[in-house]
Structure formats: structure tokens, C-alpha cells
Coordinates of C-alpha atoms in Angstrom, one line a residue:
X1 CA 17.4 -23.6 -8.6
X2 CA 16.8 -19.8 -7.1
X3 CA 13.9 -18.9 -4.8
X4 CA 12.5 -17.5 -7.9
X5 CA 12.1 -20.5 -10.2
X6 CA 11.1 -22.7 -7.4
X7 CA 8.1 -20.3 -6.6
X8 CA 7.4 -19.9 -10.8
X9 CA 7.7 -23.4 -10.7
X10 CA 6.3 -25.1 -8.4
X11 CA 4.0 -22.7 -6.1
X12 CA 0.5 -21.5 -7.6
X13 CA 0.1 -18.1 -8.0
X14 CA -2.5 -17.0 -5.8
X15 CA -0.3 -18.1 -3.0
X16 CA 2.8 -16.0 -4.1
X17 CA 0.4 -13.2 -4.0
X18 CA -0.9 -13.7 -0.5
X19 CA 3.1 -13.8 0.2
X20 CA 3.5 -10.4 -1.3
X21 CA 0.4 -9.1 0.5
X22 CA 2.7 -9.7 3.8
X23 CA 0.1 -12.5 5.0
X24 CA 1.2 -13.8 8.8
X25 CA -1.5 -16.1 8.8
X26 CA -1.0 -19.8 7.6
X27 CA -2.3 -20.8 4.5
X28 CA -4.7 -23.3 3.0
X29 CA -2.9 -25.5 0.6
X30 CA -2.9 -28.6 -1.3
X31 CA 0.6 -30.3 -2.0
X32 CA 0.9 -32.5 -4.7
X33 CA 3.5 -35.4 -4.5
X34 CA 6.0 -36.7 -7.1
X35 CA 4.2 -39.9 -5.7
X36 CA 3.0 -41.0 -2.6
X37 CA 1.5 -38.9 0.4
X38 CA 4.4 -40.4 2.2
X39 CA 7.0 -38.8 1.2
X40 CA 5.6 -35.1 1.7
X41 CA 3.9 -35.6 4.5
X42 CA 6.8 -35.7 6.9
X43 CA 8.6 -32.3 5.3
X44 CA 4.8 -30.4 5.9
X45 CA 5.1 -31.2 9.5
X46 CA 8.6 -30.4 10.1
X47 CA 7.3 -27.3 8.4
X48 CA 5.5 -26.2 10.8
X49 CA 2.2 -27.4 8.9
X50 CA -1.0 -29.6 9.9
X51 CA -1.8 -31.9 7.9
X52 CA -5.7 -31.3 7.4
X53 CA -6.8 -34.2 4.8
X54 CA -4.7 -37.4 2.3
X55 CA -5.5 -37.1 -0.8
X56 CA -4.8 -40.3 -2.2
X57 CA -6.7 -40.1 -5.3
X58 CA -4.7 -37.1 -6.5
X59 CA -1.5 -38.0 -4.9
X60 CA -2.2 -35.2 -2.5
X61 CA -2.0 -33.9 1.0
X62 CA -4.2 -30.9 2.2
X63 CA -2.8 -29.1 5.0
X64 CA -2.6 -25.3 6.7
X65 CA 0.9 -24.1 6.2
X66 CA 2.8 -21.3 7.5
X67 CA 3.1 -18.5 4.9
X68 CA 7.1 -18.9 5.8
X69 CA 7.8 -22.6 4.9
X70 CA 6.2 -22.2 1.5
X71 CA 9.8 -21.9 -0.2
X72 CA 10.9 -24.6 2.2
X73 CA 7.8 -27.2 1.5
X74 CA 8.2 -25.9 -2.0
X75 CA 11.8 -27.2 -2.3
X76 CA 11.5 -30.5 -1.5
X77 CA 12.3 -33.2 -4.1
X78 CA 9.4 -35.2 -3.7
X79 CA 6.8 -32.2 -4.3
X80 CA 5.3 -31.7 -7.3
X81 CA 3.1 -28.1 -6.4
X82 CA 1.7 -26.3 -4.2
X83 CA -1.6 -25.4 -5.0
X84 CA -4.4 -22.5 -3.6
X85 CA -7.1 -25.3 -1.5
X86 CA -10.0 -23.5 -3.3
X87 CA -11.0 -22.1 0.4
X88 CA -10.1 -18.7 -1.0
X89 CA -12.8 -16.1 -2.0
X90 CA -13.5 -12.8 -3.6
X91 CA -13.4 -10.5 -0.9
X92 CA -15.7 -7.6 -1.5
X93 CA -18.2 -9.0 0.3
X94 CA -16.3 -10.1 3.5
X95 CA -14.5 -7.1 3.4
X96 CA -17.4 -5.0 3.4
X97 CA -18.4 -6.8 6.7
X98 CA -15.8 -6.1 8.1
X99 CA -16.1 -2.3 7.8
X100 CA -19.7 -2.9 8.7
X101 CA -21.2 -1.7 5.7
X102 CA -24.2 -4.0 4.7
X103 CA -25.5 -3.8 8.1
X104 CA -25.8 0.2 7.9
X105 CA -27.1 -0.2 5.0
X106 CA -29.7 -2.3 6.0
X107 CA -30.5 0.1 8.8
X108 CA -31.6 2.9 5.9
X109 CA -28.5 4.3 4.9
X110 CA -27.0 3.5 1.9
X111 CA -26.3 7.1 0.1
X112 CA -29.1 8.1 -1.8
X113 CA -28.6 11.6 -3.5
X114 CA -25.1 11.7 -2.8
X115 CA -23.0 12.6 -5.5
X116 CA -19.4 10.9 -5.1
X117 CA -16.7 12.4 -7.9
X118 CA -14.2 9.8 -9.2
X119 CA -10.7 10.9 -10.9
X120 CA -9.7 8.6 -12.5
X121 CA -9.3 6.4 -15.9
X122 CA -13.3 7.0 -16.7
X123 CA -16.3 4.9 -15.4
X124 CA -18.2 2.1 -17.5
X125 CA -21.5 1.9 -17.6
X126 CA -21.6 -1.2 -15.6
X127 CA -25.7 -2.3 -14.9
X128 CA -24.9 -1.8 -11.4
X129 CA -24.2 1.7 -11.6
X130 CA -26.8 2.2 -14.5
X131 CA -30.0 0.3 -13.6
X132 CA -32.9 -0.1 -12.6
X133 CA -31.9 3.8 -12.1
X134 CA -28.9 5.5 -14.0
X135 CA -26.9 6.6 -10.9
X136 CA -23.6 8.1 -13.1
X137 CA -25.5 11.4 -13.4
X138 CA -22.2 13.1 -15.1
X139 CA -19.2 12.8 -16.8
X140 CA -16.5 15.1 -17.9
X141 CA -13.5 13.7 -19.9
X142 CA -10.8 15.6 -20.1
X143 CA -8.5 13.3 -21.9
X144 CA -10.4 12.3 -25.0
X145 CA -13.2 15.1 -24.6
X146 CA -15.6 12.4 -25.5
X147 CA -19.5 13.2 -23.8
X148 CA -20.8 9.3 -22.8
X149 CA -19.3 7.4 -20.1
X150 CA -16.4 4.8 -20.5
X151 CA -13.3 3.4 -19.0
X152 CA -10.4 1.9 -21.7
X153 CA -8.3 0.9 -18.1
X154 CA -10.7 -0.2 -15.7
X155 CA -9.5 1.1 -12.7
X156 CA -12.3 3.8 -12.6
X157 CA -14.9 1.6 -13.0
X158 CA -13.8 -0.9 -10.2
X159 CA -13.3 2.1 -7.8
X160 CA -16.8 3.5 -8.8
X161 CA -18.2 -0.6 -7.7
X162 CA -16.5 -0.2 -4.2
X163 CA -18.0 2.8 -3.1
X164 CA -21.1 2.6 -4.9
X165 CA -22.8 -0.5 -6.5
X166 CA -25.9 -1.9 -6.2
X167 CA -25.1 -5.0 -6.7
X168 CA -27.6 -5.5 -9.3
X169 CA -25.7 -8.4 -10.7
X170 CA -24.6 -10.2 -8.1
X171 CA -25.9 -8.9 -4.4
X172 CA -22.0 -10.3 -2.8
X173 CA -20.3 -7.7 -4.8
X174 CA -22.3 -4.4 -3.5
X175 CA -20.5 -1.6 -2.9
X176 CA -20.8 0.4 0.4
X177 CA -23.2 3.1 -0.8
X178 CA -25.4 1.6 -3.3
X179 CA -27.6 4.4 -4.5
X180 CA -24.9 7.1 -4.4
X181 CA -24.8 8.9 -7.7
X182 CA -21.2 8.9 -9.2
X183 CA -19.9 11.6 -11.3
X184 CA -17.0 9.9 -13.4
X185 CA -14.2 13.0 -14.3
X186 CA -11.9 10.7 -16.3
X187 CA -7.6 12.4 -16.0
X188 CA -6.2 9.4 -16.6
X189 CA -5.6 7.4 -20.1
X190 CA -5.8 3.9 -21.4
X191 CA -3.1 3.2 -19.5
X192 CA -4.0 4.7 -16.0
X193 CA -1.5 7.4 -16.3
X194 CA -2.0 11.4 -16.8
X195 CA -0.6 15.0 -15.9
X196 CA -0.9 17.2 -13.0
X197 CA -2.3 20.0 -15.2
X198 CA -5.1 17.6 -16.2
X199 CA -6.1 16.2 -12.6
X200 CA -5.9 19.5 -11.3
X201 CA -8.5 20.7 -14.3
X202 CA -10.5 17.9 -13.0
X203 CA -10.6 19.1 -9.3
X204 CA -11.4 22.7 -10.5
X205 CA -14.5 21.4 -12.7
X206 CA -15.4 19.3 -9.6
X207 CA -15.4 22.6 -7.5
X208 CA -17.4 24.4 -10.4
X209 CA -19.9 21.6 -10.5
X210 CA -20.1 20.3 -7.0
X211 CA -23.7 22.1 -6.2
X212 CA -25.0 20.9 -9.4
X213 CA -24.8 17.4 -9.1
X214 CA -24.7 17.1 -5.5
X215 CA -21.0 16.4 -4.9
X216 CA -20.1 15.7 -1.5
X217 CA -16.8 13.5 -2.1
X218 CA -14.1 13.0 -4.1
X219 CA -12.1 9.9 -4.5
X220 CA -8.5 10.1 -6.3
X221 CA -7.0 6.7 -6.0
X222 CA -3.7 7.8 -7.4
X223 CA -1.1 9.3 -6.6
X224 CA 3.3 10.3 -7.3
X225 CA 6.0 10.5 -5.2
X226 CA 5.8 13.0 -2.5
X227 CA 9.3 14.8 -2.3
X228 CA 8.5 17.8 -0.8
X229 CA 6.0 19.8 1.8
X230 CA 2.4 19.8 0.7
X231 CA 2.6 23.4 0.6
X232 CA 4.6 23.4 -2.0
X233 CA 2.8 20.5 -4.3
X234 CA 0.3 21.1 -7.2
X235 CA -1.7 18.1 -6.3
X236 CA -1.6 18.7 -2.2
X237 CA -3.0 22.2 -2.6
X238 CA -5.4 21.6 -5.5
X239 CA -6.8 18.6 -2.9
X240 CA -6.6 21.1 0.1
X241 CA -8.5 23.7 -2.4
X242 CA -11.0 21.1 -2.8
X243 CA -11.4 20.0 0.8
X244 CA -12.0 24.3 1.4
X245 CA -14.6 24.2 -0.8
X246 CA -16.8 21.7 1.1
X247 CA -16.0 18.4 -0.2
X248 CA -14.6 15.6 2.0
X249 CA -11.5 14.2 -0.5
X250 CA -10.2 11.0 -0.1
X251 CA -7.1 9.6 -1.5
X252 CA -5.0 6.5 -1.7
X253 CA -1.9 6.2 0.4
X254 CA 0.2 4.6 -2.7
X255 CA 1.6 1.7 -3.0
X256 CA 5.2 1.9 -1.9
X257 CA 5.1 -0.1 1.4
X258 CA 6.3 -1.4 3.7
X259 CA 9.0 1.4 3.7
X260 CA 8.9 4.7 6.0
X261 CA 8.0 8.3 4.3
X262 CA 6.3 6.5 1.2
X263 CA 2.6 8.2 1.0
X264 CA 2.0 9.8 -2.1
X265 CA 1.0 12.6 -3.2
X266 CA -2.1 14.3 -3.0
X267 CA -2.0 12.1 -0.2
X268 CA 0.4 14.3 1.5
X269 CA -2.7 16.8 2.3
X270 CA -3.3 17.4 5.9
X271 CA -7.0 17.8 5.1
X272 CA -7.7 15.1 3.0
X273 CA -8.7 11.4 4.3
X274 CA -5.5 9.4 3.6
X275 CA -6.4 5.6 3.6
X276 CA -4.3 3.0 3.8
X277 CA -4.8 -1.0 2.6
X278 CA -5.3 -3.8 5.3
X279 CA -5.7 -7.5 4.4
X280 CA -9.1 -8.7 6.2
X281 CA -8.1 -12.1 5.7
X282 CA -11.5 -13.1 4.9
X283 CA -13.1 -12.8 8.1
X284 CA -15.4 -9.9 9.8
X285 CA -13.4 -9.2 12.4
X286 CA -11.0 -7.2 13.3
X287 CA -8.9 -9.3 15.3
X288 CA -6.7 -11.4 12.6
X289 CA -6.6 -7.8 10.2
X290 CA -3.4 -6.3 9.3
X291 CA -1.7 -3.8 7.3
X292 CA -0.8 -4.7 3.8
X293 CA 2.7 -4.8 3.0
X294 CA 2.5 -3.1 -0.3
X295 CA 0.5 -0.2 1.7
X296 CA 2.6 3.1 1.9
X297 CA 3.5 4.3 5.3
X298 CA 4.2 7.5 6.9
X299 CA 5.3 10.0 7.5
X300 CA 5.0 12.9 4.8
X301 CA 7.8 15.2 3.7
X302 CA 6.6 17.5 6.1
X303 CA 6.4 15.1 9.2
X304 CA 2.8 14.9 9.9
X305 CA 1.5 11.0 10.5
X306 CA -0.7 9.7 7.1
X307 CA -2.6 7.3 6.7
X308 CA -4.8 8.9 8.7
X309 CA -7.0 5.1 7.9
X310 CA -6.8 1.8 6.7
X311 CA -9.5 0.0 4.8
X312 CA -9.8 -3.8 3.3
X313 CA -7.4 -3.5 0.2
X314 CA -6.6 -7.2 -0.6
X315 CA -8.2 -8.7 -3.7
X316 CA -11.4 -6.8 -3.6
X317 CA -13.6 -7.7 -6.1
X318 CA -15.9 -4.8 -7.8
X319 CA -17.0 -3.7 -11.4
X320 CA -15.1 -4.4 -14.2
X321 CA -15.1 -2.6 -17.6
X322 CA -15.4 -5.5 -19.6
X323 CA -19.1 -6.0 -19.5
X324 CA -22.1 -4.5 -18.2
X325 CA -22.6 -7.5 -15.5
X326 CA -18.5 -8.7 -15.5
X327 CA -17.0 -8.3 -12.4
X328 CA -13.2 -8.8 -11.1
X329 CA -10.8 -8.5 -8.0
X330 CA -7.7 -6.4 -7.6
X331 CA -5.4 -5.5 -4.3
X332 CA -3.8 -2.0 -3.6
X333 CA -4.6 1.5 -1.8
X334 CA -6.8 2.2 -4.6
X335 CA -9.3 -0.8 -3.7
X336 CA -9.1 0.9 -0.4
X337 CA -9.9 4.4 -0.5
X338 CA -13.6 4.1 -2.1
X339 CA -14.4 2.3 0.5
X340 CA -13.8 5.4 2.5
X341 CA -15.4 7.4 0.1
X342 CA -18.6 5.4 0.6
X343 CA -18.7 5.8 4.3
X344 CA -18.5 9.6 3.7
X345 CA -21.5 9.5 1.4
X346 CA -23.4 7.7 3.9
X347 CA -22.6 10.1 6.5
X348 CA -23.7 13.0 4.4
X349 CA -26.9 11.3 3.6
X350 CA -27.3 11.4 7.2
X351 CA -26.2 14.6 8.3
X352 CA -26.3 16.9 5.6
X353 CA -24.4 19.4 7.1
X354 CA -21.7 18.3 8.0
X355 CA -18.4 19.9 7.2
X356 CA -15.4 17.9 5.7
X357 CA -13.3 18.2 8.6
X358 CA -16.3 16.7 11.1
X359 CA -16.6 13.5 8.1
X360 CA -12.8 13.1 8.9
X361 CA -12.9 13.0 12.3
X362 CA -15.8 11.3 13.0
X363 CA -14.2 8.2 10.6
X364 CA -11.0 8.5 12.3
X365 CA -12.4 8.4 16.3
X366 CA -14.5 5.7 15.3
X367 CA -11.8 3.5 13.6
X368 CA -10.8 0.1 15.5
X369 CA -6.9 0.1 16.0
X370 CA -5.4 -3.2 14.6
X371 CA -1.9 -2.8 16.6
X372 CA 0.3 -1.8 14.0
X373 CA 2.8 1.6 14.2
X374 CA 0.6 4.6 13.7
X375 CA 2.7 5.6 10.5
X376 CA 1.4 2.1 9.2
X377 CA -2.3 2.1 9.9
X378 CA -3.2 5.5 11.1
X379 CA -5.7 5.5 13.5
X380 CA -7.3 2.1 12.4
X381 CA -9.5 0.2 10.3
X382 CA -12.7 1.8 9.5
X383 CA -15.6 1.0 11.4
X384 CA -19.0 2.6 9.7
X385 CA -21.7 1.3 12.5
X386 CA -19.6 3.7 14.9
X387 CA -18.9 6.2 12.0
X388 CA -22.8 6.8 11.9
X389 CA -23.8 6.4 15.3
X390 CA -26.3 3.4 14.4
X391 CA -26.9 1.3 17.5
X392 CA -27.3 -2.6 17.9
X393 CA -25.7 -3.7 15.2
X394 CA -23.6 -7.0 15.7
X395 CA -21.2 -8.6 13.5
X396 CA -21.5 -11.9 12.6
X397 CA -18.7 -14.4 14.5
X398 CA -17.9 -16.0 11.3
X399 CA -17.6 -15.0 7.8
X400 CA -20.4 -17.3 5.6
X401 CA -19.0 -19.9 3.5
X402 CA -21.9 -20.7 1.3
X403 CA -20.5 -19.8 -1.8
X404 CA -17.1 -21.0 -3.4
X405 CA -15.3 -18.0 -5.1
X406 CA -11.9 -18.0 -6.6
X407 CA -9.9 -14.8 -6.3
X408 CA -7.7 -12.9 -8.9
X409 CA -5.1 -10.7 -8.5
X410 CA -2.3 -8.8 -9.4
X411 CA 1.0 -7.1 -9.1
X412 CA 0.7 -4.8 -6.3
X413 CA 4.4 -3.1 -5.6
X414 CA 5.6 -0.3 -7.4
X415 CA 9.3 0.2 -7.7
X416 CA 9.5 4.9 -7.7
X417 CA 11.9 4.8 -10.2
X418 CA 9.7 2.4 -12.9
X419 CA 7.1 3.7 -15.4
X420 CA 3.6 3.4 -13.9
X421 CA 2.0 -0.1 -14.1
X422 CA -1.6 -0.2 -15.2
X423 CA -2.2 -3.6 -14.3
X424 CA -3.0 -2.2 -10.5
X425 CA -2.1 1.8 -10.9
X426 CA -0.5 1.3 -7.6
X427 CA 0.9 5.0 -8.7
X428 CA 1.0 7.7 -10.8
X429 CA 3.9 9.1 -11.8
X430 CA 3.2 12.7 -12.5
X431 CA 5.9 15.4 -13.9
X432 CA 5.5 18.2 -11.7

């Protein structure tokens, strides 16, 4: 039997995913036997593995593993699976402690009046982004042409939680600036995909609009290949346009990792905020973080270094579109970005006047560097108490465990040459 049936086969799937995340931690597991703990527990320590608990009673041994022996442990005769130890949670809420957002929002600043534009499939009218206050204060569709908010994907509507729920349904799950307004432009279909003429209509209403409602950001957590120099893309330049006009625009690095010169386009843009996806590992700190392997890394086409930042990215769980209090968790750049987004709404809240390029720096000489190439994480992870300047705020030593929370996930590569996968919209293929 191939590596691949043994994993189908005998390995649970939330551990194949932390696998294809690039995980160099161990991982918490339980091992079912064919029959007695016996006979497994002597391939898990050869393995590399401690054995943390027998489970008689299930036939069982509990153990931390080493994300490399998994095909090994999974191979053996007497094994019966390889199952997640339930010590695995949804992750928006450690990963917002780990870019320090709850604590600056609990110092005053959580990006009130700060309009934040989302490209993207469409944003549902989730009660966290519509009550006790209705905070999606516009919406332009230029796919359907249809006037009330929606999202037939739900990629919008998760990217719209990150940056900007309140958490009204369940407080673990708040984005990281919960009274932002959000101004859904919806250029993708039903599928997540869409055309350059379409996004780039968006970006020009967005510039039309942006004193109106406020607009500050712009979040595109798409993206297609980048082939050429951004002075020669549609996308790079109508980004650039956007970034001219005032508004801090931050996009997705793509999906396309761990290989060099795969950052998408209009994440190509020397002026935009270019975020790449790190896996937090469910912890606030910094320490154990690392770069994603699906996360694209530099450099562009035209040789400048992108990301320019990395933000938690691995089964984040935010808003879905499947009912007003439903939430769910997905992995990928575009989990990423908003988070970015957010930190730039509560730095205009704050300083009003800044200009896009001081929001970019300021995020970038903040970030904390994780020890990983330059081309891979950019200057760092975020770090939003440093971001705005807000003193005396510590991070807890250790993540809180008081709640049991099972993740979800899904594919996160994207093969260039496939169609575009809407399960994660790690990219957007766009005909230029």
C-alpha cells in the first residue's frame, strides 16, 4: 500500500492537514491498536514519540509524535488509526493573541468609524457584523448587480469576521477591529472566481466612494499568477492607484508555497501591504510560530522582497455564510491578510492622518521576526501593541485551555496550472 492510501486510510484528517501546513512541531495523537497497547507502544517510541497516556479501554495509546513518523507509526501492522487527541482548537482566538489584538482592543482601540472595503465573493449579513449596530454600511455588487448584502461562497464573509467582528455570537471568535464598518464590493462569483476588468471596477468605485463611507483600507485576499513587472500588471497598478489615493491596501501573498518567486498578483505592488500566512501553533507567542508551507514566497518578477508580513493563517475560524450566528475555520493567505487589514483600521482610528505608506511601515518596524528567509516571512509576524505604540501590555505565558474546540479545514495548495479551487480560493486565476 502507497503513502497515499496508508494516510486515506488509516491517519485522520486533521492530522494530514497539519502535515500539509508544514508543522515542525510534534503532534498530539491517539493510536488505536489492532489489539493490545502492546504491540504499538514499542513502534511509537522507536518513533521518536512519548507515550503520554494507555488507553486500555479503547485499545489505545495517547502519545506526542513527531509530525515525520506519522507515515511510519501509520504503517505498522498492528495500528488501527491515528486519530487528532481532541487537544486541537479553533484558532481565531489564539491567533489573535498572538498578534496582540484583544489586548489593544481592550486598551480603547478597536476601529470605530473606520470603513474597511472587502473585494471579494460578497459579505453575509452575519449578526456579528449587523447587530446590536449594522456595521456593513455599503455594498456594491458588481457581478449580480443585486443592492442587499450576500455571499453565495463565503470567503467574503469569513474575511470580513477576521478583521472586523464583534463577536456578538461567540466573544472567542472576534475579529481584530470589532466596530470597524465594512463596505462589502463583491468581484467574485459563487465560485470565488472573477475578471480583472471587474476587480479593477471595484477598486475604481472604492476610490469614488472612499470619503463617503469612510474607507481607509482595502483588503483583496486574492490573487493570479504574477509573470511579469508590476508595472506592467492591471491588478499591480490598479492596487498602486488605490494606495495613491489614500487607502492602505492589503493583499494576500497567494497560496503557492513553499516555492521561490510565487507571490501573486496584486500582491506584486511595491505599495501595498503583502502578508504572508504563519502557523501560530496555538500558542501566544512568538517563539514556536512559523511560516506556512502553503504561504507564497518571494521574490516578485521584478526582484523586490514580498511578503512584506506574515500573519496567523492556519485554521482560523471567523464568520461563515451559512447562518447569521454559524461560524467556521479555514487556512491560507487569505485568513491572513484581514488580519492586517484590521491592525490598519485600528491605527487610523488612532491617528487619523496618517498616510498609507506611514500604516506600512509602522506594521512592518514593529513586526517580531520568526527566523525564517526574508523572502518567506518578510519582516515578521505582526505585532499590534507595538504597531500602536500602546504601553504595558503583556502577553499571557500560555494560551487558555478552558474550552474544547475542534478545528476544520481544508485544501490549502494550489497547483498554477489547475482551475481555481473555491473550497479555500488560495487563488485567482485571472485572464489578463
Amino acid at each position: 500500500m502507497n503513502q497515499k492510501m496508508i494516510r486515506k486510510k488509516f491517519v485522520h484528517p486533521t492530522i494530514l492537514k497539519r502535515i500539509a501546513a508544514g508543522s515542525k512541531q510534534t503532534l498530539s495523537v491517539i493510536v488505536y491498536s489492532q489489539n493490545q497497547c502492546d504491540h504499538i507502544r514499542e513502534c511509537i517510541e522507536k518513533a521518536g514519540g512519548k507515550i503520554k497516556y494507555e488507553l486500555p479501554a479503547i485499545r489505545a495509546i495517547a502519545a506526542e509524535i513527531p509530525a515525520e513518523s506519522v507515515d511510519h507509526i501509520a504503517a505498522h501492522h498492528m495500528v488501527q488509526f491515528i486519530n487528532d487527541d481532541a487537544k486541537v482548537f479553533k484558532c481565531m482566538d489564539f491567533a489573535s493573541l498572538a498578534a496582540n489584538a484583544s489586548l489593544v482592543n481592550d486598551a480603547g482601540y478597536t476601529g470605530k468609524g473606520i470603513g474597511i472595503a472587502v473585494l471579494d465573493t460578497g459579505v453575509y449579513p452575519h449578526h456579528d457584523l449587523v447587530r446590536p449596530t449594522n456595521r456593513i454600511v455599503a455594498f456594491k455588487d458588481f457581478i449580480n448587480n443585486r443592492a442587499q448584502p450576500y455571499d453565495d461562497d463565503g470567503h467574503g464573509t469569513h474575511v470580513a469576521g477576521i478583521a472586523a467582528g464583534n463577536g456578538l455570537s461567540n466573544e472567542r471568535y472576534k475579529g481584530i477591529a470589532p466596530e470597524a464598518n465594512i463596505i462589502g464590493v463583491k468581484v467574485l462569483d459563487e465560485e470565488g472566481s472573477g475578471t480583472t476588468s471587474d476587480i479593477i471596477a471595484g477598486i475604481q468605485w472604492i476610490i469614488d466612494n472612499k470619503d463617503r463611507y469612510n474607507i481607509k483600507v482595502v483588503n483583496m485576499s486574492f490573487g493570479s499568477p504574477a509573470d511579469n513587472s508590476y508595472k506592467d500588471d492591471p491588478l499591480a497598478r490598479a492596487a498602486a492607484a488605490a494606495v495613491q489615493s489614500g487607502l492602505t491596501v492589503v493583499v494576500s501573498a497567494g497560496n503557492s508555497g513553499p516555492n521561490a518567486r510565487t507571490i501573486s498578483t496584486p500582491g506584486v505592488t511595491p505599495s501595498a501591504i503583502t502578508v504572508g500566512a504563519v502557523d501560530d501553533n496555538r500558542t501566544s507567542t512568538y517563539a514556536d510560530d512559523f511560516v506556512a508551507d502553503f504561504s507564497s514566497r518571494g521574490p516578485t518578477p521584478s526582484g523586490a522582497v514580498k511578503p512584506d508580513v506574515v500573519a496567523p493563517g492556519v485554521n482560523i475560524t471567523s464568520l461563515s455564510n451559512t447562518g447569521p450566528t454559524a461560524y467556521v475555520s479555514h487556512s491560507g493567505t487569505s485568513m491572513a491578510s484581514p488580519m492586517v487589514a484590521g491592525v490598519a483600521a485600528l491605527m487610523y482610528e488612532q491617528d487619523k492622518n496618517l498616510s498609507p505608506a506611514a500604516v506600512k511601515n509602522k506594521i512592518m518596524s514593529t513586526c517580531v521576526a520568526i527566523g525564517e528567509p526574508r523572502t518567506a516571512e518578510g519582516s515578521g509576524i505582526i505585532n499590534i501593541d507595538k504597531a500602536l505604540s500602546v504601553e504595558n501590555i503583556s502577553l499571557p505565558t500560555t494560551p487558555s485551555q478552558d474550552y474544547p474546540r475542534q478545528r476544520f479545514g481544508r485544501p490549502r495548495r494550489q497547483n498554477p496550472g489547475m482551475r481555481f479551487d473555491p473550497s479555500l480560493l488560495a487563488m485567482l486565476f485571472l485572464f489578463l
